[in-house]
Coordinates of C-alpha atoms in Angstrom, one line a residue:
M1 CA 26.5 76.9 90.4
N2 CA 25.6 73.2 90.9
I3 CA 22.1 72.0 90.2
G4 CA 20.5 68.7 91.1
D5 CA 18.9 66.9 88.2
E6 CA 16.9 63.8 87.9
T7 CA 17.2 62.2 84.5
E8 CA 19.9 61.2 82.0
A9 CA 20.6 64.3 80.0
G10 CA 22.1 63.5 76.6
L11 CA 19.5 65.3 74.5
F12 CA 20.8 68.7 73.3
D13 CA 18.8 68.8 70.1
P14 CA 16.0 71.3 71.0
P15 CA 13.1 69.7 69.0
K16 CA 13.9 66.3 70.4
S17 CA 13.5 67.5 74.0
S18 CA 10.1 66.8 75.5
Y19 CA 10.4 66.5 79.2
L20 CA 10.7 69.6 81.4
D21 CA 14.2 68.8 82.8
T22 CA 15.6 68.5 79.3
V23 CA 13.9 71.7 78.2
N24 CA 15.2 73.6 81.2
R25 CA 18.8 72.4 80.6
N26 CA 18.5 73.5 77.0
N27 CA 17.2 76.9 78.0
A28 CA 20.8 77.6 79.0
L29 CA 22.1 76.6 75.6
F30 CA 19.5 77.8 73.1
A31 CA 17.6 81.0 72.6
N32 CA 13.9 80.7 72.0
L33 CA 12.0 83.3 70.0
Y34 CA 9.7 84.1 73.0
R35 CA 9.3 83.3 76.6
Y36 CA 6.3 83.9 78.9
D37 CA 6.2 86.7 81.3
A38 CA 6.4 86.1 85.1
A39 CA 2.6 85.6 85.2
G40 CA 2.9 82.9 82.5
T41 CA 0.3 84.5 80.2
A42 CA 1.9 87.1 78.0
L43 CA 4.6 86.7 75.4
D44 CA 8.0 88.2 76.2
P45 CA 10.3 88.6 73.1
Y46 CA 13.7 87.0 73.6
L47 CA 15.5 86.3 70.3
A48 CA 12.6 88.1 68.5
T49 CA 12.4 91.9 68.8
D50 CA 8.7 92.1 69.3
V51 CA 5.5 90.0 69.3
P52 CA 4.6 88.6 65.9
E53 CA 2.9 90.8 63.3
V54 CA -0.3 89.0 62.2
S55 CA -2.1 89.6 58.9
D56 CA -5.7 90.6 58.9
D57 CA -6.8 87.1 57.8
G58 CA -4.8 85.5 60.6
L59 CA -2.8 83.3 58.2
T60 CA 0.6 85.0 58.1
Y61 CA 2.8 85.7 61.1
T62 CA 5.9 87.8 60.7
V63 CA 8.7 87.6 63.2
K64 CA 11.8 89.9 63.4
L65 CA 15.0 88.7 65.0
R66 CA 17.5 90.7 66.9
D67 CA 20.3 92.0 64.8
D68 CA 22.9 91.6 67.6
A69 CA 22.4 87.9 68.2
K70 CA 25.4 85.6 67.6
W71 CA 26.1 81.9 67.7
S72 CA 28.7 80.5 70.2
D73 CA 31.3 80.5 67.4
G74 CA 30.7 84.2 66.7
K75 CA 28.7 84.0 63.5
P76 CA 25.5 86.1 63.3
I77 CA 22.1 84.4 63.9
V78 CA 20.1 85.1 60.7
A79 CA 16.6 84.4 59.5
D80 CA 17.7 81.4 57.5
D81 CA 18.8 79.7 60.7
L82 CA 15.2 79.9 62.0
V83 CA 13.9 78.6 58.7
F84 CA 16.2 75.6 59.0
G85 CA 15.4 75.1 62.7
V86 CA 11.7 74.7 61.9
Q87 CA 12.5 72.4 59.0
H88 CA 14.7 70.3 61.2
A89 CA 11.9 70.1 63.8
L90 CA 9.5 68.9 61.1
D91 CA 11.9 66.4 59.5
P92 CA 10.5 63.0 60.1
A93 CA 14.0 61.7 60.8
T94 CA 14.2 64.1 63.8
A95 CA 11.2 62.4 65.4
S96 CA 10.3 65.6 67.3
Y97 CA 7.8 65.0 70.0
F98 CA 6.2 68.4 69.4
A99 CA 6.2 68.5 65.6
S100 CA 2.5 67.8 65.8
F101 CA 2.0 71.3 67.2
M102 CA 3.3 72.8 63.9
L103 CA 1.3 71.0 61.3
D104 CA -1.0 73.9 60.4
I105 CA 1.9 75.6 58.8
V106 CA 1.6 75.3 55.0
G107 CA 3.4 72.1 53.9
A108 CA 4.4 71.1 57.4
C109 CA 2.2 68.0 57.7
E110 CA 3.2 66.8 54.2
Y111 CA 6.9 67.1 55.0
N112 CA 6.5 65.6 58.5
S113 CA 4.6 62.6 57.3
G114 CA 7.2 61.8 54.7
G115 CA 4.6 62.4 51.9
K116 CA 2.7 59.2 52.9
E117 CA -0.9 58.7 53.8
L118 CA -1.7 62.4 53.3
D119 CA -5.5 61.9 53.2
K120 CA -5.3 60.2 56.5
K121 CA -2.7 62.3 58.3
C122 CA -2.9 65.7 56.7
S123 CA -6.5 66.4 55.5
A124 CA -7.3 68.2 58.7
H125 CA -4.3 70.5 58.4
K126 CA -4.4 71.6 54.8
G127 CA -7.3 73.9 55.0
D128 CA -8.8 74.8 51.7
G129 CA -5.5 74.4 49.8
E130 CA -4.0 71.5 48.0
F131 CA -1.4 69.1 49.4
T132 CA 2.2 70.2 48.8
D133 CA 5.0 68.0 47.4
G134 CA 6.2 67.2 50.9
K135 CA 9.6 68.8 50.5
P136 CA 11.2 71.0 53.1
A137 CA 11.3 73.9 50.7
S138 CA 7.5 73.8 50.4
V139 CA 7.1 74.4 54.2
G140 CA 5.5 77.9 54.7
V141 CA 8.5 79.4 56.6
V142 CA 10.4 81.9 54.5
A143 CA 13.2 84.4 55.3
T144 CA 12.3 87.7 53.6
D145 CA 15.5 89.3 54.7
D146 CA 18.4 88.5 57.1
H147 CA 16.3 89.2 60.2
T148 CA 12.7 88.6 59.1
V149 CA 10.8 85.3 58.8
E150 CA 7.2 84.8 57.6
F151 CA 5.1 81.8 58.7
K152 CA 2.2 80.9 56.4
L153 CA -0.7 78.9 57.8
N154 CA -3.4 76.8 56.2
R155 CA -6.0 77.9 58.7
V156 CA -6.4 80.3 61.6
V157 CA -4.7 79.0 64.8
P158 CA -5.6 81.5 67.6
W159 CA -2.7 80.3 69.8
F160 CA 0.0 80.1 67.0
D161 CA 2.0 83.0 68.5
Q162 CA 2.2 81.1 71.8
L163 CA 3.5 78.0 70.0
M164 CA 6.6 80.1 69.1
T165 CA 7.7 79.8 72.7
L166 CA 8.4 76.1 72.1
Q167 CA 11.7 74.5 71.4
T168 CA 10.6 73.5 67.9
F169 CA 10.9 77.2 66.9
V170 CA 14.6 77.5 67.8
P171 CA 17.1 78.6 65.1
L172 CA 19.7 76.0 64.3
R173 CA 22.8 75.9 62.1
R174 CA 22.3 74.0 58.9
D175 CA 26.0 73.7 58.2
V176 CA 26.7 72.1 61.6
V177 CA 23.8 69.7 61.5
E178 CA 24.6 68.6 57.9
K179 CA 28.3 68.3 58.6
F180 CA 28.1 66.1 61.7
G181 CA 24.7 64.5 61.3
A182 CA 23.5 62.7 64.5
K183 CA 26.7 63.8 66.3
W184 CA 26.1 67.5 65.8
T185 CA 25.2 67.9 69.5
D186 CA 28.5 66.3 70.7
V187 CA 30.9 68.4 72.7
G188 CA 33.2 70.1 70.2
N189 CA 30.6 70.0 67.4
I190 CA 27.6 71.7 68.8
V191 CA 27.1 75.4 68.1
T192 CA 24.6 77.1 70.4
S193 CA 22.7 80.5 70.7
G194 CA 21.9 80.9 74.4
P195 CA 23.6 82.5 77.4
F196 CA 25.8 79.4 77.9
K197 CA 27.7 77.0 75.7
L198 CA 28.3 73.3 76.3
D199 CA 31.7 72.6 77.9
S200 CA 31.5 68.9 78.9
Y201 CA 29.0 66.0 79.2
T202 CA 29.7 62.9 81.2
P203 CA 26.9 60.4 80.6
K204 CA 24.9 59.5 83.7
S205 CA 26.9 62.0 85.7
E206 CA 26.9 65.6 84.7
I207 CA 26.6 68.4 82.1
V208 CA 28.8 71.5 82.4
V209 CA 27.9 74.7 80.6
V210 CA 30.0 77.9 80.7
K211 CA 29.1 81.5 79.9
D212 CA 29.1 82.4 76.2
D213 CA 30.7 85.8 75.7
N214 CA 29.2 85.9 72.2
F215 CA 25.6 86.0 73.7
W216 CA 24.0 89.3 73.1
G217 CA 23.3 89.8 76.8
A218 CA 26.5 88.4 78.1
D219 CA 27.3 91.5 80.2
D220 CA 24.2 90.8 82.3
V221 CA 24.8 87.0 82.7
K222 CA 26.2 86.6 86.3
L223 CA 27.2 82.9 86.4
D224 CA 30.4 81.7 84.8
K225 CA 29.5 78.0 84.9
I226 CA 26.6 75.7 85.7
T227 CA 27.0 72.0 86.5
F228 CA 23.8 69.9 86.1
R229 CA 24.4 66.8 88.2
M230 CA 22.5 63.6 87.4
I231 CA 21.5 62.5 91.0
G232 CA 18.3 60.6 90.4
E233 CA 17.2 59.7 93.9
P234 CA 15.4 62.6 95.6
K235 CA 16.6 61.7 99.1
T236 CA 20.2 61.7 97.8
A237 CA 19.6 65.1 96.1
Y238 CA 18.3 66.6 99.4
Q239 CA 21.4 65.2 101.3
E240 CA 23.7 66.8 98.6
F241 CA 21.8 70.1 99.1
K242 CA 22.3 70.0 102.8
R243 CA 26.0 69.2 102.3
K244 CA 26.1 72.3 99.9
R245 CA 27.2 70.1 97.0
I246 CA 24.3 71.5 95.0
D247 CA 22.8 75.0 95.2
M248 CA 19.3 74.1 94.0
A249 CA 17.4 71.3 92.3
F250 CA 15.0 70.9 89.5
T251 CA 11.3 70.8 90.5
R252 CA 10.2 67.6 92.2
T253 CA 13.6 65.9 92.1
S254 CA 14.7 66.5 95.7
I255 CA 11.7 66.3 98.1
T256 CA 10.3 63.0 99.3
P257 CA 7.0 62.7 101.1
A258 CA 8.9 61.8 104.3
D259 CA 10.8 65.1 104.1
I260 CA 8.1 67.5 102.8
D261 CA 6.7 68.6 106.2
T262 CA 10.2 69.6 107.4
I263 CA 11.3 71.2 104.2
K264 CA 8.2 73.4 103.8
T265 CA 9.2 75.3 107.0
Q266 CA 12.6 76.2 105.6
D267 CA 13.6 79.4 103.9
Y268 CA 15.1 77.5 101.0
Y269 CA 11.7 76.0 100.1
V270 CA 10.2 77.5 96.9
S271 CA 6.8 76.7 95.6
R272 CA 4.1 77.9 93.1
P273 CA 0.8 76.5 91.8
S274 CA 1.3 75.0 88.3
I275 CA -0.8 75.0 85.2
E276 CA -0.4 71.3 85.0
T277 CA -2.1 67.9 85.3
Q278 CA -1.2 64.6 86.8
Y279 CA -3.0 61.6 85.3
M280 CA -3.3 57.9 85.4
Y281 CA -3.3 57.0 81.7
M282 CA -5.1 53.8 80.8
N283 CA -4.0 51.9 77.7
T284 CA -7.4 51.7 75.8
T285 CA -6.0 49.2 73.3
N286 CA -5.4 46.6 75.9
P287 CA -8.4 44.2 76.1
A288 CA -8.8 44.5 79.9
L289 CA -9.2 48.3 79.6
S290 CA -11.1 48.5 76.3
D291 CA -14.5 49.1 77.9
P292 CA -15.1 52.7 79.0
K293 CA -17.1 51.6 82.0
V294 CA -14.0 49.7 83.4
R295 CA -12.0 52.9 82.9
Q296 CA -14.6 55.0 84.6
A297 CA -14.6 52.5 87.5
L298 CA -10.8 52.9 87.9
A299 CA -11.0 56.7 87.8
L300 CA -13.8 56.7 90.4
A301 CA -11.8 54.4 92.8
I302 CA -8.9 56.8 93.4
D303 CA -8.9 58.6 96.7
R304 CA -7.7 62.0 95.6
P305 CA -8.1 63.9 98.9
S306 CA -6.1 61.2 100.8
L307 CA -3.4 61.2 98.2
I308 CA -3.0 65.0 98.5
E309 CA -3.3 65.2 102.3
N310 CA -1.0 62.3 103.1
I311 CA 1.4 61.9 100.2
T312 CA 2.1 65.1 98.1
K313 CA 1.3 67.6 101.0
R314 CA 2.1 70.5 98.8
G315 CA -1.3 72.2 98.5
D316 CA -2.1 70.4 95.3
K317 CA -5.7 70.4 94.0
P318 CA -7.7 67.2 93.4
M319 CA -8.9 67.0 89.8
N320 CA -11.9 65.7 88.0
T321 CA -11.3 67.3 84.6
V322 CA -8.7 66.7 81.9
V323 CA -7.8 70.3 81.8
P324 CA -6.4 72.2 84.8
S325 CA -7.9 75.3 86.3
G326 CA -6.3 78.6 85.6
L327 CA -6.9 78.6 81.9
P328 CA -9.2 81.0 80.1
G329 CA -12.7 79.5 79.9
Y330 CA -12.1 76.9 82.5
D331 CA -15.4 77.8 84.3
V332 CA -17.2 77.0 81.1
F333 CA -15.6 73.8 79.8
S334 CA -15.1 72.2 83.2
E335 CA -18.9 71.9 83.4
G336 CA -18.6 69.1 80.8
S337 CA -17.4 66.7 83.5
Q338 CA -20.6 67.2 85.4
D339 CA -18.6 66.3 88.5
F340 CA -18.8 62.6 87.6
I341 CA -15.6 62.1 89.5
G342 CA -16.1 63.6 93.0
A343 CA -12.6 65.0 93.2
D344 CA -12.9 66.4 96.7
D345 CA -14.9 63.5 98.0
A346 CA -14.0 60.0 99.1
P347 CA -14.2 57.4 96.3
D348 CA -17.6 56.0 95.5
T349 CA -16.5 52.4 95.7
Q350 CA -19.9 50.9 95.2
K351 CA -20.5 52.8 92.0
A352 CA -17.0 51.8 90.8
K353 CA -17.8 48.1 91.5
D354 CA -21.1 48.4 89.6
L355 CA -19.4 49.9 86.6
L356 CA -16.8 47.1 86.7
E357 CA -19.5 44.6 86.5
E358 CA -21.3 46.4 83.7
G359 CA -18.0 46.6 81.8
G360 CA -17.5 42.8 82.1
W361 CA -14.4 43.0 84.3
D362 CA -12.5 39.8 84.7
D363 CA -11.3 39.4 88.3
S364 CA -8.4 37.2 87.3
K365 CA -6.7 40.1 85.4
T366 CA -3.8 42.0 86.9
L367 CA -2.9 45.5 85.6
N368 CA 0.6 46.8 85.5
L369 CA 1.0 50.3 86.8
V370 CA 4.1 52.0 85.4
F371 CA 5.5 55.0 87.3
S372 CA 8.8 57.0 87.6
S373 CA 11.0 55.5 90.3
D374 CA 13.0 58.7 90.3
S375 CA 10.1 61.0 91.3
G376 CA 9.8 62.1 94.9
S377 CA 6.2 61.0 95.4
A378 CA 5.3 58.8 92.4
P379 CA 6.2 55.5 94.2
Q380 CA 3.9 56.4 97.1
I381 CA 1.1 57.6 94.8
A382 CA 1.4 54.3 92.9
E383 CA 1.1 52.3 96.1
Q384 CA -2.0 54.2 97.2
I385 CA -3.6 53.7 93.8
Q386 CA -2.8 50.0 94.0
S387 CA -4.6 49.9 97.4
D388 CA -7.5 52.0 96.1
L389 CA -8.1 49.8 93.1
G390 CA -7.7 46.7 95.3
K391 CA -10.8 47.9 97.3
I392 CA -12.9 47.4 94.2
G393 CA -11.4 44.1 93.3
V394 CA -8.8 45.1 90.8
K395 CA -5.3 43.6 91.2
V396 CA -2.4 46.0 90.3
K397 CA 1.2 45.1 89.9
L398 CA 3.6 48.0 90.4
A399 CA 6.2 48.5 87.7
P400 CA 8.7 51.2 88.6
A401 CA 10.9 52.6 85.8
S402 CA 13.5 55.3 85.6
G403 CA 12.6 58.7 84.2
D404 CA 14.5 57.9 81.0
V405 CA 12.3 54.8 80.4
I406 CA 9.1 56.8 81.2
S407 CA 10.1 59.4 78.6
S408 CA 10.8 56.9 75.9
P409 CA 8.7 55.6 73.0
G410 CA 6.3 52.8 74.0
Y411 CA 5.9 54.3 77.5
G412 CA 5.3 58.0 78.0
I413 CA 5.6 58.5 74.2
S414 CA 2.9 56.8 72.2
P415 CA 2.0 54.3 70.7
V416 CA 2.2 52.8 74.2
K417 CA 3.3 49.1 74.5
S418 CA 0.8 46.5 75.4
S419 CA 2.9 45.7 78.5
V420 CA 1.8 49.1 79.9
D421 CA -1.7 49.0 81.3
L422 CA -1.6 52.1 83.5
L423 CA 0.9 54.9 83.5
L424 CA 1.4 57.8 85.9
Q425 CA 2.4 60.9 83.9
G426 CA 1.7 64.6 83.8
W427 CA 1.3 67.3 81.2
V428 CA 2.6 70.9 81.7
Q429 CA 1.2 73.9 80.0
D430 CA 2.9 74.7 76.6
Y431 CA 0.6 77.6 75.8
V432 CA -2.5 79.3 77.3
D433 CA -5.3 77.4 75.6
A434 CA -7.2 74.2 76.6
Q435 CA -6.4 72.7 73.2
D436 CA -3.0 71.9 74.6
W437 CA -4.6 69.2 76.7
Y438 CA -7.4 68.0 74.5
Q439 CA -5.0 67.3 71.7
L440 CA -3.6 64.5 73.9
F441 CA -6.5 62.3 73.0
T442 CA -6.8 62.6 69.2
C443 CA -6.3 59.6 66.9
A444 CA -3.5 61.3 65.0
N445 CA -1.5 61.9 68.1
V446 CA -1.2 58.2 68.9
D447 CA 1.3 58.0 66.1
N448 CA 2.7 61.5 66.8
G449 CA 3.8 60.4 70.3
L450 CA 1.4 62.6 72.4
N451 CA -1.5 60.2 73.2
A452 CA -0.3 58.0 76.0
S453 CA -3.7 56.2 76.3
N454 CA -3.6 55.0 72.6
F455 CA -7.1 56.5 72.6
C456 CA -8.8 56.9 69.3
D457 CA -12.5 57.9 68.9
P458 CA -13.6 59.4 65.6
E459 CA -16.5 61.2 67.4
F460 CA -14.1 62.9 69.7
D461 CA -11.9 63.9 66.8
K462 CA -14.9 65.4 65.0
T463 CA -15.6 67.6 68.0
Y464 CA -12.0 68.4 68.4
D465 CA -11.7 69.5 64.8
E466 CA -14.8 71.7 65.3
A467 CA -12.9 73.4 68.2
L468 CA -9.9 74.1 66.0
T469 CA -12.0 75.9 63.5
T470 CA -13.9 78.0 66.1
V471 CA -11.9 81.2 66.3
D472 CA -14.2 83.1 68.7
A473 CA -12.9 82.2 72.1
D474 CA -16.3 82.1 74.0
K475 CA -17.8 79.8 71.3
R476 CA -14.6 77.6 71.4
Y477 CA -15.0 77.2 75.2
E478 CA -18.5 75.8 74.6
V479 CA -17.0 73.2 72.2
Y480 CA -14.4 72.4 74.8
K481 CA -17.2 71.7 77.2
R482 CA -18.4 69.0 74.9
L483 CA -14.9 67.6 74.6
E484 CA -14.6 67.4 78.4
A485 CA -17.9 65.6 78.6
E486 CA -16.7 63.1 76.0
L487 CA -13.7 62.4 78.2
T488 CA -14.7 62.7 81.8
G489 CA -18.5 63.1 81.9
P490 CA -21.0 60.5 83.1
D491 CA -20.9 58.9 79.6
G492 CA -17.3 59.8 79.0
K493 CA -14.7 57.5 77.5
M494 CA -12.2 58.2 80.3
P495 CA -8.9 57.4 78.6
V496 CA -7.2 58.9 81.6
A497 CA -8.1 59.3 85.3
P498 CA -7.3 63.0 86.2
I499 CA -5.7 62.8 89.7
Y500 CA -4.5 66.2 90.8
Q501 CA -3.2 69.7 89.7
P502 CA 0.2 70.0 91.2
T503 CA 2.0 72.8 93.0
N504 CA 5.6 73.0 91.7
D505 CA 8.2 73.1 94.4
T506 CA 11.9 72.7 94.9
I507 CA 14.8 73.7 97.1
V508 CA 17.0 76.7 96.4
A509 CA 19.7 78.0 98.6
T510 CA 19.0 81.5 99.9
Y511 CA 22.2 82.9 98.3
V512 CA 20.8 82.0 94.8
K513 CA 19.1 85.1 93.5
Q514 CA 16.9 85.8 90.4
G515 CA 17.2 89.4 89.2
G516 CA 18.8 90.2 92.6
K517 CA 15.7 88.9 94.4
K518 CA 14.5 85.6 95.9
Y519 CA 14.2 82.8 93.3
E520 CA 10.7 82.2 92.1
L521 CA 9.2 79.4 89.9
T522 CA 7.2 80.0 86.8
P523 CA 3.6 78.6 86.4
A524 CA 4.8 76.1 83.8
G525 CA 8.0 75.1 85.8
L526 CA 10.3 76.6 83.2
M527 CA 13.7 77.8 84.4
Y528 CA 15.8 80.5 82.8
W529 CA 19.5 81.2 83.6
D530 CA 20.3 84.7 82.3
D531 CA 19.5 86.5 85.5
I532 CA 20.5 83.9 88.1
S533 CA 23.3 84.9 90.5
I534 CA 25.0 83.6 93.6
T535 CA 25.6 86.3 96.3
A536 CA 28.5 86.7 98.5
D537 CA 26.9 84.9 101.5
K538 CA 27.5 81.5 100.0
K539 CA 30.0 79.8 102.3

């Protein structure tokens, strides 16, 4: 099977992967503890045998691993491998994008911070306990037998079981990582746990994975080989698909606005609403964007209905909240925005101009708008935003960049460089709680890589910390309503302009089957390869 891919692919270290394409490639190579079911809401045990057992106080999670799981070199996967995988994800030298999700594990923050500035970085994560010594052995992840691991938390985290679906909770081989260091993921060195193993990697060209006969479910894996081809240009990917040189493509890597109307009518078009957001991040540390009223003006000026009707054309939903619909409690916390941004309406340009004036906007300024040149619709979206902001007197210079640049530190990974004023970037569901989105705007996550607005407001953090300690879901939704108001309400700080909630789509040949049926996308855009097959009607 040949798959069209968009970005350079040389990241095989699971906790270092952050962007969806990389995660989807690594789903072929590494076994997560859990996946989500087809609806995207319930945990489906994968390497684990069952959902975690949770103690009465909510502070201890016990996970049992399959006893028939093996590494690609034939050695058994044991509990110590999971312990090391978590330690590796937390190691500051790994620089894992998602390590911040794990900091409520006992000792995790102290280790991840290198034992420095603990009062500043870790006070919110230590609960009622004392700081640990910052060593990996003090992290609260312990193997109690060969197939059982206990996770100890400092405080109750209602969605902790869902975090275990992430790539930061993937077992890894200590002996391999320690022997080869940074080169442990090279072909010939890497040892993997998923349904496929790495066969070859040609930079800027392709990755080839082949079926791993040591995988516990190898008898049910239908494909012998998958080639992920780095194509980059969506129009080229579509041409390659029509020439039958690829059998499918990753989401949003193969359909341009010019082709969408035609492709939507074809039997190879696959789509599904996504629990996701697309934003225009605003670098709040840049002087031109430091006043919230200026940021509010820019958010108000975007013509969301026009963008969706004339550019994306996928049935996307205009957004005026930071968090997308479809999450538990959305009807409650979405009220915090008070519809300040009229998502379904034409922009209120006069109100935007008034806010610019109140914010002291300097007409001589020009803002750089960074976006992915590889994405099917991002260039056209950027052009419309440039036009929309021009209507309120704001000059915008378009700054296209490759997907690899967008996903690198200083751009999509914070702290964001001062050369970036505006950035088009999305956020896909990691777990089913709105905290997954509100965390993007905390002070700590500027340094942790997640806060692409460089936004830091102690009042927001105070409300956010209150939400973290509110275990009752209904009460937590009320706190989330206040968080939403602090971001997108009439008096909100507006570090991002919510634009739209996407529909995921791609092209998949009709001979590609999933569990013997038509291929379907998951709500979060995740792709799994165990049950994919190619039927005999491929010519």
